[in-house]
PDB file of C-alpha atoms in Angstrom:
ATOM      1  CA  UNK A   1      65.742  52.922 -77.004  1.00 47.00           C
ATOM      2  CA  UNK A   2      62.136  54.115 -76.840  1.00 47.00           C
ATOM      3  CA  UNK A   3      61.997  53.641 -73.080  1.00 50.00           C
ATOM      4  CA  UNK A   4      65.311  55.404 -72.520  1.00 48.00           C
ATOM      5  CA  UNK A   5      64.282  58.329 -74.693  1.00 46.00           C
ATOM      6  CA  UNK A   6      60.945  58.614 -72.868  1.00 43.00           C
ATOM      7  CA  UNK A   7      62.708  58.502 -69.502  1.00 45.00           C
ATOM      8  CA  UNK A   8      65.127  61.195 -70.653  1.00 46.00           C
ATOM      9  CA  UNK A   9      62.184  63.312 -71.793  1.00 43.00           C
ATOM     10  CA  UNK A  10      60.508  62.900 -68.414  1.00 49.00           C
ATOM     11  CA  UNK A  11      63.659  63.912 -66.553  1.00 48.00           C
ATOM     12  CA  UNK A  12      64.142  66.903 -68.832  1.00 44.00           C
ATOM     13  CA  UNK A  13      60.554  67.965 -68.185  1.00 45.00           C
ATOM     14  CA  UNK A  14      61.098  67.663 -64.441  1.00 45.00           C
ATOM     15  CA  UNK A  15      64.290  69.738 -64.633  1.00 42.00           C
ATOM     16  CA  UNK A  16      62.551  72.494 -66.603  1.00 40.00           C
ATOM     17  CA  UNK A  17      59.649  72.686 -64.164  1.00 41.00           C
ATOM     18  CA  UNK A  18      61.993  72.711 -61.167  1.00 43.00           C
ATOM     19  CA  UNK A  19      64.057  75.504 -62.691  1.00 41.00           C
ATOM     20  CA  UNK A  20      60.924  77.564 -63.397  1.00 39.00           C
ATOM     21  CA  UNK A  21      59.914  77.344 -59.753  1.00 52.00           C
ATOM     22  CA  UNK A  22      63.355  78.244 -58.409  1.00 54.00           C
ATOM     23  CA  UNK A  23      64.121  81.507 -56.620  1.00 81.00           C
ATOM     24  CA  UNK A  24      67.036  83.883 -57.169  1.00 95.00           C
ATOM     25  CA  UNK A  25      70.121  83.824 -54.967  1.00 97.00           C
ATOM     26  CA  UNK A  26      72.061  87.051 -54.403  1.00 97.00           C
ATOM     27  CA  UNK A  27      75.616  87.050 -53.090  1.00 97.00           C
ATOM     28  CA  UNK A  28      75.902  89.961 -50.671  1.00 97.00           C
ATOM     29  CA  UNK A  29      78.966  92.072 -51.404  1.00 94.00           C
ATOM     30  CA  UNK A  30      79.772  90.310 -54.667  1.00 92.00           C
ATOM     31  CA  UNK A  31      83.348  89.065 -54.904  1.00 91.00           C
ATOM     32  CA  UNK A  32      84.271  90.978 -51.755  1.00 92.00           C
ATOM     33  CA  UNK A  33      81.627  89.097 -49.770  1.00 96.00           C
ATOM     34  CA  UNK A  34      80.300  90.118 -46.374  1.00 98.00           C
ATOM     35  CA  UNK A  35      83.066  92.448 -45.168  1.00 97.00           C
ATOM     36  CA  UNK A  36      83.822  96.091 -44.450  1.00 97.00           C
ATOM     37  CA  UNK A  37      83.386  97.885 -47.805  1.00 94.00           C
ATOM     38  CA  UNK A  38      86.472  99.466 -49.299  1.00 91.00           C
ATOM     39  CA  UNK A  39      86.608 103.260 -49.380  1.00 88.00           C
ATOM     40  CA  UNK A  40      85.676 103.483 -53.071  1.00 87.00           C
ATOM     41  CA  UNK A  41      83.361 100.488 -53.054  1.00 89.00           C
ATOM     42  CA  UNK A  42      79.587 100.604 -53.325  1.00 92.00           C
ATOM     43  CA  UNK A  43      77.829 100.313 -49.986  1.00 95.00           C
ATOM     44  CA  UNK A  44      75.623  97.317 -49.258  1.00 97.00           C
ATOM     45  CA  UNK A  45      72.519  99.485 -49.092  1.00 97.00           C
ATOM     46  CA  UNK A  46      73.257 101.160 -52.424  1.00 95.00           C
ATOM     47  CA  UNK A  47      73.467  97.716 -53.987  1.00 94.00           C
ATOM     48  CA  UNK A  48      70.254  96.605 -52.273  1.00 96.00           C
ATOM     49  CA  UNK A  49      68.348  99.686 -53.451  1.00 95.00           C
ATOM     50  CA  UNK A  50      69.104  98.740 -57.073  1.00 93.00           C
ATOM     51  CA  UNK A  51      67.968  95.144 -56.627  1.00 93.00           C
ATOM     52  CA  UNK A  52      64.369  93.941 -56.732  1.00 93.00           C
ATOM     53  CA  UNK A  53      63.994  91.309 -54.028  1.00 96.00           C
ATOM     54  CA  UNK A  54      61.008  88.976 -54.005  1.00 96.00           C
ATOM     55  CA  UNK A  55      59.636  86.566 -51.420  1.00 96.00           C
ATOM     56  CA  UNK A  56      61.540  83.289 -51.729  1.00 96.00           C
ATOM     57  CA  UNK A  57      64.833  84.851 -52.867  1.00 97.00           C
ATOM     58  CA  UNK A  58      68.025  83.911 -51.005  1.00 98.00           C
ATOM     59  CA  UNK A  59      70.853  86.079 -49.669  1.00 98.00           C
ATOM     60  CA  UNK A  60      74.285  84.449 -49.568  1.00 98.00           C
ATOM     61  CA  UNK A  61      76.690  85.872 -46.976  1.00 98.00           C
ATOM     62  CA  UNK A  62      80.290  84.689 -47.385  1.00 98.00           C
ATOM     63  CA  UNK A  63      82.825  85.702 -44.701  1.00 98.00           C
ATOM     64  CA  UNK A  64      85.631  84.273 -42.527  1.00 97.00           C
ATOM     65  CA  UNK A  65      83.707  82.500 -39.779  1.00 94.00           C
ATOM     66  CA  UNK A  66      86.501  82.952 -37.232  1.00 95.00           C
ATOM     67  CA  UNK A  67      86.509  86.736 -37.700  1.00 96.00           C
ATOM     68  CA  UNK A  68      82.982  87.779 -38.568  1.00 98.00           C
ATOM     69  CA  UNK A  69      79.294  86.845 -38.423  1.00 98.00           C
ATOM     70  CA  UNK A  70      75.843  88.000 -39.560  1.00 98.00           C
ATOM     71  CA  UNK A  71      73.133  89.278 -37.234  1.00 98.00           C
ATOM     72  CA  UNK A  72      69.470  89.753 -38.117  1.00 98.00           C
ATOM     73  CA  UNK A  73      68.376  92.639 -35.907  1.00 98.00           C
ATOM     74  CA  UNK A  74      65.625  95.148 -35.206  1.00 98.00           C
ATOM     75  CA  UNK A  75      65.801  98.670 -36.722  1.00 97.00           C
ATOM     76  CA  UNK A  76      66.907 100.305 -33.455  1.00 97.00           C
ATOM     77  CA  UNK A  77      69.779  97.829 -33.055  1.00 98.00           C
ATOM     78  CA  UNK A  78      70.704  98.341 -36.696  1.00 98.00           C
ATOM     79  CA  UNK A  79      70.997 102.099 -36.211  1.00 98.00           C
ATOM     80  CA  UNK A  80      73.153 101.803 -33.074  1.00 98.00           C
ATOM     81  CA  UNK A  81      75.171  98.746 -34.183  1.00 98.00           C
ATOM     82  CA  UNK A  82      74.032  96.921 -31.073  1.00 98.00           C
ATOM     83  CA  UNK A  83      75.549  93.448 -31.490  1.00 97.00           C
ATOM     84  CA  UNK A  84      74.335  92.200 -28.104  1.00 97.00           C
ATOM     85  CA  UNK A  85      70.678  92.114 -29.183  1.00 96.00           C
ATOM     86  CA  UNK A  86      69.562  90.225 -32.265  1.00 97.00           C
ATOM     87  CA  UNK A  87      66.784  88.042 -33.670  1.00 97.00           C
ATOM     88  CA  UNK A  88      69.120  85.549 -35.342  1.00 97.00           C
ATOM     89  CA  UNK A  89      72.876  84.994 -35.433  1.00 97.00           C
ATOM     90  CA  UNK A  90      74.848  83.210 -38.157  1.00 98.00           C
ATOM     91  CA  UNK A  91      78.538  82.359 -37.918  1.00 96.00           C
ATOM     92  CA  UNK A  92      79.114  79.411 -40.265  1.00 97.00           C
ATOM     93  CA  UNK A  93      81.090  81.440 -42.824  1.00 97.00           C
ATOM     94  CA  UNK A  94      78.647  80.753 -45.667  1.00 97.00           C
ATOM     95  CA  UNK A  95      75.126  81.731 -44.655  1.00 98.00           C
ATOM     96  CA  UNK A  96      72.106  81.386 -46.910  1.00 98.00           C
ATOM     97  CA  UNK A  97      69.156  83.437 -45.678  1.00 98.00           C
ATOM     98  CA  UNK A  98      65.740  83.046 -47.323  1.00 98.00           C
ATOM     99  CA  UNK A  99      63.562  86.144 -47.606  1.00 97.00           C
ATOM    100  CA  UNK A 100      60.315  84.542 -46.459  1.00 96.00           C
ATOM    101  CA  UNK A 101      58.071  87.604 -46.148  1.00 96.00           C
ATOM    102  CA  UNK A 102      57.471  91.060 -47.535  1.00 97.00           C
ATOM    103  CA  UNK A 103      58.958  94.066 -45.772  1.00 96.00           C
ATOM    104  CA  UNK A 104      62.354  95.095 -44.438  1.00 97.00           C
ATOM    105  CA  UNK A 105      65.187  92.909 -43.145  1.00 98.00           C
ATOM    106  CA  UNK A 106      68.049  94.457 -41.152  1.00 98.00           C
ATOM    107  CA  UNK A 107      71.486  92.821 -41.054  1.00 98.00           C
ATOM    108  CA  UNK A 108      74.683  93.928 -39.299  1.00 98.00           C
ATOM    109  CA  UNK A 109      78.101  92.431 -38.738  1.00 98.00           C
ATOM    110  CA  UNK A 110      78.540  90.582 -35.463  1.00 98.00           C
ATOM    111  CA  UNK A 111      81.682  92.696 -34.942  1.00 98.00           C
ATOM    112  CA  UNK A 112      80.630  96.120 -33.700  1.00 98.00           C
ATOM    113  CA  UNK A 113      83.617  97.908 -35.265  1.00 98.00           C
ATOM    114  CA  UNK A 114      82.751  96.378 -38.644  1.00 98.00           C
ATOM    115  CA  UNK A 115      79.151  97.473 -38.320  1.00 98.00           C
ATOM    116  CA  UNK A 116      80.224 101.022 -37.557  1.00 97.00           C
ATOM    117  CA  UNK A 117      82.440 100.858 -40.651  1.00 97.00           C
ATOM    118  CA  UNK A 118      79.265 100.291 -42.705  1.00 97.00           C
ATOM    119  CA  UNK A 119      79.164  96.494 -42.792  1.00 98.00           C
ATOM    120  CA  UNK A 120      75.406  96.561 -42.527  1.00 98.00           C
ATOM    121  CA  UNK A 121      72.525  95.965 -44.877  1.00 98.00           C
ATOM    122  CA  UNK A 122      68.819  96.736 -45.257  1.00 98.00           C
ATOM    123  CA  UNK A 123      66.871  94.583 -47.692  1.00 98.00           C
ATOM    124  CA  UNK A 124      63.371  95.554 -48.781  1.00 97.00           C
ATOM    125  CA  UNK A 125      61.227  92.714 -50.116  1.00 97.00           C
ATOM    126  CA  UNK A 126      58.364  93.622 -52.418  1.00 91.00           C
ATOM    127  CA  UNK A 127      54.874  92.747 -51.231  1.00 75.00           C
ATOM    128  CA  UNK A 128      52.573  92.945 -54.292  1.00 46.00           C
ATOM    129  CA  UNK A 129      49.334  91.633 -52.727  1.00 43.00           C
ATOM    130  CA  UNK A 130      49.425  94.278 -49.964  1.00 40.00           C
ATOM    131  CA  UNK A 131      48.740  97.074 -52.480  1.00 36.00           C
ATOM    132  CA  UNK A 132      45.462  95.565 -53.757  1.00 37.00           C
ATOM    133  CA  UNK A 133      43.158  96.501 -50.821  1.00 37.00           C
ATOM    134  CA  UNK A 134      44.148 100.163 -51.102  1.00 39.00           C
ATOM    135  CA  UNK A 135      42.192 100.510 -54.356  1.00 39.00           C
ATOM    136  CA  UNK A 136      38.873  99.288 -52.929  1.00 38.00           C
ATOM    137  CA  UNK A 137      38.085 102.229 -50.549  1.00 44.00           C
ATOM    138  CA  UNK A 138      38.161 104.694 -53.458  1.00 43.00           C
ATOM    139  CA  UNK A 139      34.454 104.339 -54.433  1.00 45.00           C
ATOM    140  CA  UNK A 140      33.239 105.168 -50.887  1.00 46.00           C
ATOM    141  CA  UNK A 141      34.182 108.896 -50.942  1.00 49.00           C
ATOM    142  CA  UNK A 142      31.724 109.304 -53.862  1.00 50.00           C
ATOM    143  CA  UNK A 143      28.793 108.571 -51.505  1.00 50.00           C
ATOM    144  CA  UNK A 144      28.571 112.113 -49.993  1.00 53.00           C
ATOM    145  CA  UNK A 145      28.010 113.665 -53.448  1.00 51.00           C
ATOM    146  CA  UNK A 146      24.311 112.679 -53.810  1.00 51.00           C
ATOM    147  CA  UNK A 147      23.495 113.686 -50.184  1.00 49.00           C
ATOM    148  CA  UNK A 148      24.981 117.172 -50.599  1.00 46.00           C
ATOM    149  CA  UNK A 149      23.072 117.791 -53.837  1.00 44.00           C
ATOM    150  CA  UNK A 150      19.848 116.584 -52.246  1.00 44.00           C
ATOM    151  CA  UNK A 151      20.260 118.898 -49.252  1.00 44.00           C
ATOM    152  CA  UNK A 152      20.915 121.960 -51.385  1.00 43.00           C
ATOM    153  CA  UNK A 153      17.771 121.669 -53.540  1.00 44.00           C
ATOM    154  CA  UNK A 154      15.130 122.173 -50.765  1.00 45.00           C
ATOM    155  CA  UNK A 155      11.324 122.491 -51.335  1.00 45.00           C
ATOM    156  CA  UNK A 156       8.996 120.058 -53.061  1.00 45.00           C
ATOM    157  CA  UNK A 157      11.306 119.267 -55.968  1.00 48.00           C
ATOM    158  CA  UNK A 158      13.926 117.711 -53.714  1.00 46.00           C
ATOM    159  CA  UNK A 159      12.092 114.399 -52.984  1.00 47.00           C
ATOM    160  CA  UNK A 160      11.651 113.372 -56.664  1.00 47.00           C
ATOM    161  CA  UNK A 161      15.295 114.108 -57.517  1.00 45.00           C
ATOM    162  CA  UNK A 162      16.541 112.410 -54.366  1.00 43.00           C
ATOM    163  CA  UNK A 163      14.226 109.425 -54.860  1.00 42.00           C
ATOM    164  CA  UNK A 164      15.351 108.871 -58.420  1.00 42.00           C
ATOM    165  CA  UNK A 165      19.014 109.751 -58.091  1.00 41.00           C
ATOM    166  CA  UNK A 166      19.888 107.425 -55.188  1.00 41.00           C
ATOM    167  CA  UNK A 167      18.774 104.498 -57.299  1.00 44.00           C
ATOM    168  CA  UNK A 168      21.278 105.274 -59.998  1.00 40.00           C
ATOM    169  CA  UNK A 169      24.256 105.850 -57.666  1.00 41.00           C
ATOM    170  CA  UNK A 170      23.202 102.821 -55.686  1.00 41.00           C
ATOM    171  CA  UNK A 171      23.400 100.735 -58.829  1.00 39.00           C
ATOM    172  CA  UNK A 172      26.721 102.292 -59.677  1.00 37.00           C
ATOM    173  CA  UNK A 173      28.000 101.603 -56.195  1.00 40.00           C
ATOM    174  CA  UNK A 174      26.811  98.026 -56.330  1.00 39.00           C
ATOM    175  CA  UNK A 175      28.415  97.435 -59.708  1.00 36.00           C
ATOM    176  CA  UNK A 176      31.647  99.065 -58.563  1.00 37.00           C
ATOM    177  CA  UNK A 177      31.717  97.180 -55.294  1.00 36.00           C
ATOM    178  CA  UNK A 178      31.040  93.939 -57.089  1.00 38.00           C
ATOM    179  CA  UNK A 179      33.546  94.755 -59.796  1.00 37.00           C
ATOM    180  CA  UNK A 180      36.415  95.245 -57.351  1.00 38.00           C
ATOM    181  CA  UNK A 181      36.142  91.891 -55.601  1.00 38.00           C
ATOM    182  CA  UNK A 182      35.737  90.191 -58.963  1.00 38.00           C
ATOM    183  CA  UNK A 183      38.951  91.845 -60.113  1.00 38.00           C
ATOM    184  CA  UNK A 184      40.747  90.729 -56.996  1.00 39.00           C
ATOM    185  CA  UNK A 185      39.186  87.311 -57.300  1.00 38.00           C
ATOM    186  CA  UNK A 186      40.387  87.140 -60.890  1.00 38.00           C
ATOM    187  CA  UNK A 187      43.944  87.661 -59.762  1.00 40.00           C
ATOM    188  CA  UNK A 188      43.655  84.996 -57.103  1.00 38.00           C
ATOM    189  CA  UNK A 189      42.023  82.596 -59.539  1.00 38.00           C
ATOM    190  CA  UNK A 190      44.696  83.347 -62.081  1.00 38.00           C
ATOM    191  CA  UNK A 191      47.363  82.513 -59.522  1.00 38.00           C
ATOM    192  CA  UNK A 192      45.480  79.340 -58.673  1.00 40.00           C
ATOM    193  CA  UNK A 193      45.249  78.382 -62.319  1.00 38.00           C
ATOM    194  CA  UNK A 194      48.943  79.032 -62.746  1.00 41.00           C
ATOM    195  CA  UNK A 195      49.794  76.823 -59.788  1.00 41.00           C
ATOM    196  CA  UNK A 196      47.296  74.192 -60.908  1.00 44.00           C
ATOM    197  CA  UNK A 197      48.748  74.243 -64.410  1.00 47.00           C
ATOM    198  CA  UNK A 198      52.221  73.924 -62.977  1.00 46.00           C
ATOM    199  CA  UNK A 199      51.222  70.927 -60.856  1.00 47.00           C
ATOM    200  CA  UNK A 200      49.307  69.341 -63.733  1.00 51.00           C
ATOM    201  CA  UNK A 201      52.321  69.675 -66.012  1.00 51.00           C
ATOM    202  CA  UNK A 202      54.561  68.203 -63.351  1.00 51.00           C
ATOM    203  CA  UNK A 203      52.234  65.250 -62.687  1.00 48.00           C
ATOM    204  CA  UNK A 204      51.810  64.675 -66.419  1.00 53.00           C
ATOM    205  CA  UNK A 205      55.544  64.598 -66.985  1.00 50.00           C
ATOM    206  CA  UNK A 206      56.117  62.200 -64.098  1.00 49.00           C
ATOM    207  CA  UNK A 207      53.255  59.951 -65.247  1.00 51.00           C
ATOM    208  CA  UNK A 208      54.559  59.988 -68.783  1.00 50.00           C
ATOM    209  CA  UNK A 209      58.045  59.034 -67.654  1.00 52.00           C
ATOM    210  CA  UNK A 210      56.637  56.299 -65.400  1.00 53.00           C
ATOM    211  CA  UNK A 211      54.490  54.756 -68.145  1.00 50.00           C
ATOM    212  CA  UNK A 212      57.490  54.772 -70.416  1.00 50.00           C
ATOM    213  CA  UNK A 213      59.157  52.240 -68.135  1.00 50.00           C
TER     214      UNK A 213
END
């Protein structure tokens, strides 16, 4: 009984960890599936704009494979419903597409008439890490401030003020410059700790279940 209960605990632990790492699957078009939207129905893009897609999420396209298909295309081909040029084509009737990067994905129906009837979709995938570098250039515009004040003073008093003041801004710049990478590094380390903790929990659960046998 003890061994069976320990094994069950190990399996339950594995299931919980696997579920925590799982991504979200979205069925495109809901119950209607991948098809020409009805006149009063919400467009695919309206639905996509209200959904927060993340890297690793899946899109499920369900459609009659003998009458329709899904094309992953470039923006120009999306706009013109050009079905003769595409990056990928899917025609199995139940297509699962993994969003493996940040940015925009453009999908159209493989039937040109359907595409022109608004069977088309743009999915924007959030890219959190890309926004981090934009904060680091902000301290650099502060550099011209000491030089302009030094130039305006003129005469013999300028050298003492310029000699003392650059030291203070320099220290401020150094602390700011160091502070930013440390902040970014903290995020990366935090992600690493999270992943390491996840793996440690997983290994511990498996080891615990193995020892139980």
